[in-house]
């Protein structure tokens, strides 16, 4: 298989952060970019959601809590109506 060089420009700090991350994952920058490119070609799309809205820490924590509740619903109290829930919350 023939290879070719690709040159990209990016912010120096971003490159440093990416190299640290990829190194922790056992990858070089080149290996990580090749993996990204192969996955993109395989799926015929960018392999993640591009979005302008990033949830804040509180929202992320709430999402994680809901995921935990789904995995172990027996560990959480449910309510049949709002009044019952509010009574419990105000204790």
Short mmCIF file of N, CA and C in Angstrom, two decimals:
data_model
loop_
_atom_site.label_atom_id
_atom_site.label_comp_id
_atom_site.label_asym_id
_atom_site.label_seq_id
_atom_site.Cartn_x
_atom_site.Cartn_y
_atom_site.Cartn_z
N UNK A 1 0.85 -1.17 0.00
CA UNK A 1 0.00 0.00 0.00
C UNK A 1 0.90 1.23 0.00
N UNK A 2 0.63 2.14 -0.89
CA UNK A 2 1.39 3.39 -0.96
C UNK A 2 0.86 4.34 0.10
N UNK A 3 1.75 5.14 0.64
CA UNK A 3 1.35 6.15 1.63
C UNK A 3 1.67 7.52 1.09
N UNK A 4 1.08 8.52 1.72
CA UNK A 4 1.33 9.90 1.34
C UNK A 4 1.41 10.75 2.60
N UNK A 5 2.03 11.88 2.51
CA UNK A 5 2.10 12.81 3.63
C UNK A 5 0.93 13.76 3.58
N UNK A 6 0.44 14.12 4.76
CA UNK A 6 -0.63 15.11 4.91
C UNK A 6 -0.13 16.14 5.91
N UNK A 7 -0.24 17.39 5.56
CA UNK A 7 0.18 18.46 6.45
C UNK A 7 -1.05 19.22 6.92
N UNK A 8 -1.17 19.38 8.23
CA UNK A 8 -2.28 20.17 8.78
C UNK A 8 -1.72 21.22 9.72
N UNK A 9 -2.48 22.29 9.88
CA UNK A 9 -2.11 23.34 10.81
C UNK A 9 -3.14 23.36 11.92
N UNK A 10 -2.66 23.47 13.17
CA UNK A 10 -3.57 23.59 14.29
C UNK A 10 -2.90 24.39 15.39
N UNK A 11 -3.69 24.84 16.30
CA UNK A 11 -3.21 25.58 17.45
C UNK A 11 -2.19 24.73 18.22
N UNK A 12 -1.10 25.35 18.61
CA UNK A 12 -0.01 24.64 19.29
C UNK A 12 -0.48 23.98 20.59
N UNK A 13 -1.29 24.68 21.36
CA UNK A 13 -1.77 24.12 22.64
C UNK A 13 -2.71 22.94 22.38
N UNK A 14 -3.56 23.04 21.38
CA UNK A 14 -4.45 21.93 21.02
C UNK A 14 -3.64 20.71 20.63
N UNK A 15 -2.60 20.92 19.84
CA UNK A 15 -1.74 19.81 19.42
C UNK A 15 -1.10 19.14 20.64
N UNK A 16 -0.61 19.94 21.57
CA UNK A 16 0.02 19.41 22.78
C UNK A 16 -0.98 18.58 23.59
N UNK A 17 -2.18 19.10 23.77
CA UNK A 17 -3.21 18.38 24.52
C UNK A 17 -3.59 17.08 23.83
N UNK A 18 -3.72 17.13 22.51
CA UNK A 18 -4.07 15.93 21.74
C UNK A 18 -2.97 14.88 21.85
N UNK A 19 -1.72 15.31 21.73
CA UNK A 19 -0.60 14.37 21.83
C UNK A 19 -0.57 13.70 23.21
N UNK A 20 -0.85 14.47 24.27
CA UNK A 20 -0.89 13.89 25.62
C UNK A 20 -2.01 12.86 25.74
N UNK A 21 -3.17 13.21 25.23
CA UNK A 21 -4.32 12.29 25.27
C UNK A 21 -4.01 11.02 24.50
N UNK A 22 -3.58 11.17 23.25
CA UNK A 22 -3.31 10.01 22.42
C UNK A 22 -2.21 9.15 23.01
N UNK A 23 -1.21 9.77 23.60
CA UNK A 23 -0.13 9.02 24.24
C UNK A 23 -0.68 8.18 25.38
N UNK A 24 -1.56 8.77 26.19
CA UNK A 24 -2.19 8.01 27.29
C UNK A 24 -2.99 6.83 26.76
N UNK A 25 -3.51 6.97 25.55
CA UNK A 25 -4.29 5.89 24.93
C UNK A 25 -3.41 4.93 24.14
N UNK A 26 -2.10 5.17 24.16
CA UNK A 26 -1.17 4.29 23.45
C UNK A 26 -1.09 4.56 21.96
N UNK A 27 -1.45 5.77 21.55
CA UNK A 27 -1.47 6.12 20.13
C UNK A 27 -0.56 7.31 19.85
N UNK A 28 -0.02 7.36 18.67
CA UNK A 28 0.66 8.56 18.20
C UNK A 28 -0.40 9.46 17.58
N UNK A 29 -0.02 10.70 17.31
CA UNK A 29 -0.93 11.61 16.62
C UNK A 29 -1.30 11.03 15.26
N UNK A 30 -0.33 10.48 14.56
CA UNK A 30 -0.57 9.89 13.24
C UNK A 30 -1.56 8.74 13.34
N UNK A 31 -1.36 7.83 14.30
CA UNK A 31 -2.26 6.68 14.45
C UNK A 31 -3.68 7.14 14.78
N UNK A 32 -3.80 8.14 15.65
CA UNK A 32 -5.13 8.64 16.02
C UNK A 32 -5.84 9.27 14.82
N UNK A 33 -5.11 10.05 14.03
CA UNK A 33 -5.73 10.67 12.85
C UNK A 33 -6.09 9.64 11.79
N UNK A 34 -5.27 8.61 11.64
CA UNK A 34 -5.59 7.53 10.70
C UNK A 34 -6.84 6.79 11.18
N UNK A 35 -6.93 6.52 12.48
CA UNK A 35 -8.11 5.84 13.03
C UNK A 35 -9.37 6.67 12.78
N UNK A 36 -9.27 7.98 13.03
CA UNK A 36 -10.40 8.87 12.78
C UNK A 36 -10.81 8.83 11.30
N UNK A 37 -9.82 8.90 10.41
CA UNK A 37 -10.11 8.92 8.98
C UNK A 37 -10.72 7.60 8.53
N UNK A 38 -10.18 6.48 8.99
CA UNK A 38 -10.74 5.17 8.62
C UNK A 38 -12.18 5.04 9.10
N UNK A 39 -12.45 5.46 10.33
CA UNK A 39 -13.81 5.38 10.86
C UNK A 39 -14.74 6.28 10.06
N UNK A 40 -14.29 7.45 9.69
CA UNK A 40 -15.11 8.37 8.88
C UNK A 40 -15.47 7.73 7.55
N UNK A 41 -14.48 7.14 6.89
CA UNK A 41 -14.71 6.50 5.59
C UNK A 41 -15.64 5.30 5.75
N UNK A 42 -15.41 4.50 6.79
CA UNK A 42 -16.23 3.31 7.02
C UNK A 42 -17.69 3.70 7.23
N UNK A 43 -17.93 4.73 8.02
CA UNK A 43 -19.30 5.14 8.34
C UNK A 43 -19.88 6.14 7.36
N UNK A 44 -19.01 6.69 6.48
CA UNK A 44 -19.43 7.72 5.52
C UNK A 44 -20.02 8.93 6.23
N UNK A 45 -19.38 9.30 7.34
CA UNK A 45 -19.80 10.47 8.11
C UNK A 45 -18.70 10.80 9.11
N UNK A 46 -18.80 11.96 9.74
CA UNK A 46 -17.93 12.28 10.86
C UNK A 46 -18.40 11.37 12.01
N UNK A 47 -17.51 10.61 12.64
CA UNK A 47 -17.96 9.59 13.60
C UNK A 47 -18.30 10.12 14.99
N UNK A 48 -18.78 11.33 15.06
CA UNK A 48 -19.27 11.89 16.32
C UNK A 48 -20.20 13.05 15.96
N UNK A 49 -20.96 13.50 16.93
CA UNK A 49 -21.92 14.57 16.70
C UNK A 49 -21.21 15.91 16.79
N UNK A 50 -21.40 16.72 15.78
CA UNK A 50 -20.90 18.09 15.81
C UNK A 50 -22.03 18.97 16.31
N UNK A 51 -21.74 19.75 17.33
CA UNK A 51 -22.79 20.55 17.94
C UNK A 51 -22.22 21.85 18.48
N UNK A 52 -23.01 22.88 18.44
CA UNK A 52 -22.60 24.15 19.03
C UNK A 52 -22.89 24.17 20.52
N UNK A 53 -23.78 23.32 20.98
CA UNK A 53 -24.21 23.34 22.38
C UNK A 53 -23.52 22.22 23.16
N UNK A 54 -22.68 22.61 24.09
CA UNK A 54 -21.98 21.64 24.95
C UNK A 54 -22.62 21.72 26.32
N UNK A 55 -23.08 20.59 26.86
CA UNK A 55 -23.71 20.65 28.17
C UNK A 55 -22.70 21.09 29.24
N UNK A 56 -23.21 21.84 30.21
CA UNK A 56 -22.35 22.26 31.31
C UNK A 56 -22.19 21.11 32.30
N UNK A 57 -21.36 21.29 33.30
CA UNK A 57 -21.05 20.23 34.27
C UNK A 57 -22.30 19.74 34.98
N UNK A 58 -23.22 20.64 35.32
CA UNK A 58 -24.44 20.26 36.02
C UNK A 58 -25.31 19.36 35.13
N UNK A 59 -25.43 19.71 33.86
CA UNK A 59 -26.23 18.91 32.93
C UNK A 59 -25.58 17.54 32.71
N UNK A 60 -24.27 17.52 32.57
CA UNK A 60 -23.57 16.24 32.40
C UNK A 60 -23.79 15.35 33.62
N UNK A 61 -23.72 15.93 34.82
CA UNK A 61 -23.96 15.16 36.05
C UNK A 61 -25.37 14.60 36.08
N UNK A 62 -26.35 15.40 35.64
CA UNK A 62 -27.74 14.94 35.61
C UNK A 62 -27.92 13.80 34.61
N UNK A 63 -27.28 13.90 33.46
CA UNK A 63 -27.36 12.84 32.45
C UNK A 63 -26.75 11.56 33.00
N UNK A 64 -25.60 11.68 33.66
CA UNK A 64 -24.95 10.51 34.25
C UNK A 64 -25.81 9.87 35.33
N UNK A 65 -26.49 10.71 36.12
CA UNK A 65 -27.37 10.18 37.17
C UNK A 65 -28.53 9.40 36.56
N UNK A 66 -29.11 9.92 35.50
CA UNK A 66 -30.21 9.21 34.82
C UNK A 66 -29.72 7.87 34.28
N UNK A 67 -28.51 7.84 33.71
CA UNK A 67 -27.97 6.59 33.19
C UNK A 67 -27.80 5.57 34.32
N UNK A 68 -27.34 6.01 35.49
CA UNK A 68 -27.21 5.12 36.65
C UNK A 68 -28.58 4.61 37.09
N UNK A 69 -29.58 5.49 37.06
CA UNK A 69 -30.93 5.10 37.45
C UNK A 69 -31.49 4.04 36.51
N UNK A 70 -31.18 4.17 35.23
CA UNK A 70 -31.65 3.18 34.26
C UNK A 70 -31.05 1.81 34.53
N UNK A 71 -29.78 1.79 34.96
CA UNK A 71 -29.09 0.53 35.21
C UNK A 71 -29.53 -0.13 36.50
N UNK A 72 -29.97 0.65 37.49
CA UNK A 72 -30.36 0.09 38.79
C UNK A 72 -31.58 0.82 39.34
N UNK A 73 -32.73 0.69 38.67
CA UNK A 73 -33.91 1.44 39.11
C UNK A 73 -34.36 1.07 40.53
N UNK A 74 -34.03 -0.14 40.98
CA UNK A 74 -34.42 -0.57 42.32
C UNK A 74 -33.73 0.26 43.41
N UNK A 75 -32.67 0.95 43.08
CA UNK A 75 -31.93 1.74 44.05
C UNK A 75 -32.50 3.16 44.22
N UNK A 76 -33.55 3.48 43.46
CA UNK A 76 -34.09 4.83 43.48
C UNK A 76 -35.58 4.78 43.78
N UNK A 77 -36.05 5.78 44.54
CA UNK A 77 -37.45 5.87 44.88
C UNK A 77 -38.23 6.52 43.75
N UNK A 78 -39.36 5.94 43.41
CA UNK A 78 -40.24 6.53 42.41
C UNK A 78 -41.44 7.17 43.07
N UNK A 79 -42.17 7.97 42.34
CA UNK A 79 -43.35 8.65 42.87
C UNK A 79 -44.50 8.47 41.90
N UNK A 80 -45.71 8.39 42.46
CA UNK A 80 -46.91 8.23 41.65
C UNK A 80 -47.49 9.57 41.22
N UNK A 81 -47.19 10.62 41.97
CA UNK A 81 -47.68 11.95 41.58
C UNK A 81 -46.74 13.03 42.09
N UNK A 82 -46.95 14.24 41.58
CA UNK A 82 -46.08 15.37 41.90
C UNK A 82 -46.18 15.74 43.38
N UNK A 83 -47.39 15.70 43.93
CA UNK A 83 -47.55 16.06 45.35
C UNK A 83 -46.74 15.14 46.25
N UNK A 84 -46.77 13.86 45.97
CA UNK A 84 -45.99 12.89 46.74
C UNK A 84 -44.49 13.21 46.63
N UNK A 85 -44.05 13.52 45.42
CA UNK A 85 -42.65 13.85 45.21
C UNK A 85 -42.25 15.13 45.96
N UNK A 86 -43.09 16.16 45.88
CA UNK A 86 -42.78 17.42 46.54
C UNK A 86 -42.76 17.25 48.06
N UNK A 87 -43.65 16.44 48.61
CA UNK A 87 -43.64 16.16 50.05
C UNK A 87 -42.33 15.54 50.46
N UNK A 88 -41.83 14.60 49.67
CA UNK A 88 -40.55 13.95 49.96
C UNK A 88 -39.38 14.93 49.82
N UNK A 89 -39.42 15.75 48.80
CA UNK A 89 -38.35 16.71 48.58
C UNK A 89 -38.25 17.76 49.68
N UNK A 90 -39.40 18.13 50.25
CA UNK A 90 -39.43 19.19 51.26
C UNK A 90 -39.16 18.67 52.67
N UNK A 91 -38.91 17.41 52.82
CA UNK A 91 -38.61 16.86 54.18
C UNK A 91 -37.28 17.36 54.66
#
